[in-house]
């Protein structure tokens, strides 16, 4: 008699196994005892419901423990082990496969599938490598190679930064004359963590006056905790990002940060940017060494302080431009940079923060 964990009755000397978690095992054991037999007949003897019968059949077939066969061609299990060429379905007649053989066949199928996946991956890699060419391939640019790309779309600039981040192997250096907007901070910290974990040396320089903005000070603190080398300098000439001495990104117009960026590729172009960066780096002070300027208007020019004062009093850009004797475009750029440094999202908020920071009387 076949014993099952969930039997609730007997019929013809066989305990009922409907709904039993051991139904698959019981069915396999009975089939193994018979060798070659009718799967339906054994399922009926074990009183399997149609759903349970189908589940057991699928599981045993997927595991390779049973195969459809013609009983006239396989009178003994030993013949079945010698090959699979004679298999053909004859009703629901099946032959039982030893677990060891089924396991070996399963491993063979898995190896074949893995080999196919690896072949597909190799083909995809080869295609992408061919399409990439010299673009963003570390070390592929020779000393004489040089390439320049103008980037005018903000989304394209961010995508290029992400692409460069993925291929950096040694170093990343950046300088920032203005503070980063708050919604970009988490993106910067995420990049920092990925690069530091990959053994990349990450350096960043900021202008002294932006450190008085609480949001910027908090960002710099978190970057230093992550492992970034941060330095502060009285003046930063422009926004600049240099990666592995192979790529440099600078603004199209340093006076107009939103005008776009230039991506330079190749040591022949990047060397000059590296020299400028290293000069600024060695004249800057490490952040957190007591060199951080006090809260207030340190680093503001008289023109910037006057523009903030007029902004805080409620003047429009046109009147500020006339009062300073400069163009409306210059005023718009100046106020935009100052608002970014303070982390202000509106002119009113910029005026309030300027008062709080002591930048205006």
XYZ file of C-alpha atoms in Angstrom:
361
model
C 0.000 0.000 0.000
C 1.262 3.494 -0.911
C 1.321 5.799 2.120
C 0.641 9.524 1.698
C 0.892 12.369 4.171
C -2.651 13.630 3.542
C -4.687 10.473 2.838
C -8.299 10.428 3.994
C -9.468 6.978 2.948
C -8.643 3.795 1.023
C -9.940 2.051 -2.041
C -8.596 -1.155 -3.613
C -5.816 -1.201 -1.027
C -4.470 2.220 -2.048
C -4.740 5.224 0.206
C -6.372 8.337 -1.271
C -3.768 11.105 -1.930
C -5.926 13.882 -3.330
C -4.643 17.232 -2.148
C -1.553 15.683 -0.566
C 1.754 17.575 -0.836
C 3.374 14.172 -1.359
C 1.259 13.363 -4.388
C 4.124 13.917 -6.824
C 6.428 11.661 -4.822
C 3.772 8.953 -4.517
C 2.979 9.060 -8.205
C 6.654 8.855 -9.138
C 7.294 5.971 -6.733
C 4.416 3.944 -8.157
C 5.501 4.675 -11.741
C 9.071 3.738 -10.854
C 7.852 0.448 -9.381
C 6.063 -0.382 -12.647
C 8.766 0.932 -15.003
C 6.656 1.607 -18.124
C 2.960 2.146 -17.488
C -0.102 4.303 -18.024
C 0.176 7.599 -16.175
C -3.591 7.991 -16.179
C -4.113 4.533 -14.759
C -1.714 5.123 -11.877
C -3.228 8.559 -11.214
C -6.681 7.007 -11.019
C -5.426 4.315 -8.659
C -4.028 7.039 -6.368
C -7.374 8.888 -6.589
C -5.807 12.108 -7.873
C -8.207 14.882 -8.832
C -7.874 16.202 -12.416
C -6.095 19.333 -11.131
C -3.721 17.317 -8.942
C -3.070 14.843 -11.747
C -2.176 17.643 -14.177
C 0.071 19.334 -11.642
C 1.945 16.108 -10.932
C 2.269 15.276 -14.628
C 3.701 18.736 -15.431
C 6.146 18.664 -12.530
C 7.464 15.178 -13.305
C 7.779 16.042 -17.011
C 9.570 19.364 -16.309
C 12.021 17.592 -14.015
C 12.673 14.967 -16.688
C 11.578 12.152 -14.402
C 9.029 10.756 -16.882
C 8.959 10.712 -20.680
C 6.247 9.675 -23.139
C 7.158 6.357 -24.678
C 5.986 3.403 -26.737
C 5.937 0.320 -24.466
C 6.642 -1.949 -27.426
C 9.997 -0.248 -27.931
C 11.026 -0.100 -24.274
C 10.315 -3.273 -22.373
C 12.863 -2.467 -19.715
C 14.157 0.714 -18.113
C 17.728 -0.194 -19.030
C 16.885 0.208 -22.726
C 15.548 3.700 -22.074
C 18.825 4.798 -20.472
C 20.731 3.962 -23.636
C 19.072 6.675 -25.682
C 16.097 8.858 -26.333
C 15.794 8.343 -30.083
C 12.819 5.956 -29.897
C 10.503 8.147 -27.857
C 7.042 8.688 -29.240
C 3.824 9.241 -27.366
C 1.403 6.331 -27.201
C -1.613 7.587 -25.285
C -0.486 8.379 -21.736
C 2.117 5.643 -21.502
C 5.302 6.911 -19.855
C 8.670 5.561 -18.823
C 10.403 6.526 -15.597
C 13.887 8.065 -15.571
C 16.247 7.599 -12.642
C 16.717 10.844 -10.651
C 20.497 10.782 -11.246
C 20.024 10.659 -15.013
C 17.299 13.298 -14.904
C 19.585 15.579 -12.893
C 22.458 15.181 -15.353
C 20.165 15.951 -18.281
C 18.775 19.006 -16.466
C 22.269 20.320 -15.787
C 23.180 19.745 -19.429
C 20.153 21.762 -20.600
C 21.003 24.559 -18.162
C 24.593 24.656 -19.425
C 23.391 24.853 -23.004
C 21.022 27.719 -22.164
C 23.765 29.548 -20.254
C 26.118 29.101 -23.209
C 23.490 30.594 -25.511
C 22.990 33.572 -23.157
C 26.738 34.171 -23.019
C 26.969 34.035 -26.804
C 24.161 36.595 -27.065
C 25.897 38.828 -24.517
C 29.171 38.606 -26.462
C 27.425 39.562 -29.684
C 25.675 42.494 -28.008
C 28.927 43.674 -26.434
C 30.718 43.511 -29.774
C 27.968 45.518 -31.465
C 27.948 48.199 -28.772
C 31.733 48.408 -28.784
C 31.745 48.930 -32.531
C 29.067 51.627 -32.332
C 30.771 53.380 -29.423
C 34.011 53.797 -31.329
C 36.213 56.235 -29.470
C 33.338 57.789 -27.517
C 33.591 57.285 -23.747
C 36.048 54.400 -24.095
C 38.710 54.878 -21.457
C 42.217 54.841 -22.928
C 41.045 54.591 -26.538
C 42.032 58.141 -27.429
C 45.673 58.500 -28.425
C 47.760 61.554 -27.670
C 46.873 63.031 -31.049
C 43.134 62.328 -30.894
C 40.841 65.263 -30.186
C 37.108 65.700 -30.455
C 34.691 68.426 -29.383
C 30.904 68.180 -28.984
C 28.562 71.067 -28.291
C 25.785 70.176 -25.839
C 22.835 72.548 -25.730
C 20.146 70.382 -24.142
C 20.179 70.037 -20.347
C 18.985 66.423 -20.507
C 21.772 65.567 -22.935
C 24.322 67.158 -20.590
C 23.061 65.092 -17.666
C 23.129 61.913 -19.757
C 26.729 62.552 -20.808
C 27.678 63.067 -17.156
C 26.066 59.729 -16.298
C 27.872 58.035 -19.187
C 31.228 59.446 -18.123
C 30.553 58.360 -14.539
C 30.061 54.768 -15.702
C 33.468 54.563 -17.437
C 35.712 56.522 -15.049
C 38.572 54.354 -13.832
C 40.990 56.668 -12.016
C 39.994 60.246 -11.250
C 37.217 62.825 -11.404
C 37.860 66.511 -10.759
C 35.292 69.315 -10.767
C 34.966 72.976 -9.866
C 31.789 74.961 -9.194
C 31.545 78.756 -9.038
C 27.917 78.549 -7.903
C 26.045 76.163 -5.665
C 24.107 73.201 -6.990
C 20.331 73.360 -6.932
C 18.840 71.288 -4.149
C 17.184 68.678 -6.321
C 20.568 67.795 -7.876
C 22.314 67.148 -4.537
C 21.124 63.541 -4.168
C 22.201 62.770 -7.734
C 25.688 64.114 -6.967
C 25.965 62.057 -3.782
C 24.821 58.931 -5.619
C 27.550 59.436 -8.229
C 30.098 60.034 -5.471
C 29.263 56.767 -3.759
C 29.503 54.743 -6.976
C 32.865 56.262 -7.898
C 34.433 55.972 -4.454
C 33.356 52.318 -4.255
C 35.088 51.730 -7.616
C 38.367 53.219 -6.355
C 38.069 56.527 -8.212
C 39.687 59.629 -6.687
C 37.010 62.349 -6.585
C 37.913 66.025 -6.071
C 35.694 69.110 -6.032
C 36.298 72.859 -5.637
C 33.749 75.496 -4.624
C 33.761 79.267 -4.316
C 34.097 80.627 -0.771
C 30.890 82.580 -0.817
C 28.633 79.615 -1.594
C 29.696 77.845 1.595
C 27.670 80.327 3.643
C 24.514 78.823 2.121
C 23.284 76.162 4.596
C 22.191 73.734 1.862
C 25.609 73.921 0.197
C 27.460 73.491 3.495
C 25.373 70.383 4.199
C 26.104 68.982 0.731
C 29.840 69.536 1.141
C 29.779 67.899 4.553
C 28.069 64.819 3.124
C 30.456 64.685 0.164
C 33.457 64.756 2.492
C 31.921 61.977 4.604
C 31.521 59.924 1.421
C 35.235 60.260 0.647
C 35.329 63.214 -1.752
C 38.260 65.647 -1.441
C 36.699 69.128 -1.206
C 38.552 72.448 -1.319
C 37.398 76.061 -1.073
C 38.870 78.934 -3.042
C 38.102 82.701 -3.205
C 37.368 82.563 -6.931
C 36.369 79.762 -9.309
C 36.789 80.772 -12.974
C 34.132 78.468 -14.428
C 32.252 75.232 -14.014
C 34.530 72.375 -15.055
C 34.455 68.572 -14.920
C 37.505 66.459 -15.875
C 37.484 62.654 -16.018
C 40.535 60.384 -16.341
C 42.479 63.050 -18.301
C 40.333 61.943 -21.240
C 37.176 64.053 -20.956
C 36.531 67.649 -19.961
C 33.179 69.443 -19.789
C 33.130 73.236 -19.611
C 30.432 75.860 -20.290
C 29.987 77.322 -23.749
C 29.986 80.759 -22.111
C 31.188 81.034 -18.479
C 29.112 84.202 -18.132
C 25.962 82.328 -19.233
C 25.752 78.996 -17.332
C 22.508 78.007 -19.068
C 23.889 78.502 -22.599
C 25.116 74.915 -22.856
C 28.341 72.979 -22.465
C 31.329 71.807 -24.484
C 32.527 68.216 -24.139
C 36.198 67.856 -25.059
C 37.629 64.381 -25.608
C 41.292 63.430 -25.838
C 44.458 64.369 -23.922
C 45.438 66.929 -26.542
C 42.473 69.089 -25.515
C 42.125 68.087 -21.881
C 45.735 68.823 -20.844
C 45.153 72.581 -20.720
C 42.057 72.185 -18.546
C 43.988 69.895 -16.200
C 46.757 72.493 -15.813
C 44.199 75.181 -14.915
C 42.453 72.880 -12.485
C 45.667 71.817 -10.717
C 46.691 75.475 -10.295
C 43.361 76.313 -8.680
C 43.474 73.152 -6.579
C 46.892 73.901 -5.060
C 45.906 77.461 -4.174
C 42.623 76.362 -2.553
C 42.098 75.349 1.088
C 40.768 71.969 2.247
C 37.176 72.217 3.382
C 36.722 71.774 7.109
C 40.211 73.016 8.090
C 38.916 76.175 9.681
C 39.189 78.100 6.429
C 35.477 78.274 5.754
C 34.358 81.925 5.620
C 32.038 83.216 8.285
C 28.367 83.757 7.558
C 27.890 86.972 5.679
C 28.740 88.559 2.367
C 32.356 87.373 2.030
C 33.324 87.155 -1.619
C 30.527 89.414 -2.938
C 31.533 92.220 -5.229
C 30.151 95.696 -4.630
C 28.056 95.307 -7.778
C 26.564 92.012 -6.555
C 25.839 93.461 -3.096
C 24.162 96.502 -4.653
C 22.078 94.285 -6.939
C 20.944 92.184 -3.955
C 20.077 95.290 -1.971
C 17.898 96.604 -4.786
C 16.331 93.164 -5.282
C 15.487 92.970 -1.569
C 13.831 96.392 -1.795
C 11.497 95.093 -4.511
C 13.060 96.669 -7.607
C 12.528 95.096 -11.021
C 15.430 93.926 -13.167
C 15.119 96.888 -15.534
C 15.457 99.411 -12.693
C 18.360 97.468 -11.164
C 20.132 97.529 -14.537
C 19.683 101.284 -14.823
C 20.878 101.783 -11.249
C 24.022 99.743 -11.841
C 24.630 101.070 -15.335
C 24.736 97.595 -16.875
C 22.651 95.657 -19.361
C 19.452 93.824 -18.431
C 21.127 90.571 -19.521
C 23.986 91.131 -17.058
C 21.542 91.741 -14.209
C 19.503 88.638 -15.042
C 22.638 86.486 -15.097
C 23.974 87.992 -11.866
C 20.723 87.518 -9.950
C 20.281 83.994 -11.316
C 23.734 83.000 -10.038
C 23.127 84.589 -6.634
C 19.757 82.846 -6.288
C 21.410 79.505 -7.064
C 24.109 80.160 -4.465
C 21.487 80.897 -1.813
C 19.296 77.984 -2.834
C 16.414 80.393 -3.428
C 13.574 79.459 -5.752
C 12.007 82.929 -6.019
C 13.073 86.582 -5.948
C 11.241 87.112 -2.649
C 13.018 84.145 -1.050
C 16.343 85.447 -2.368
C 15.750 88.823 -0.680
C 14.834 87.172 2.633
C 17.887 84.898 2.555
C 20.196 87.778 1.635
C 19.035 89.607 4.775
C 19.415 86.499 6.931
C 22.915 85.790 5.634
C 23.982 89.383 6.206
C 24.647 90.001 2.532
C 22.531 93.169 2.579
C 21.755 95.690 5.309
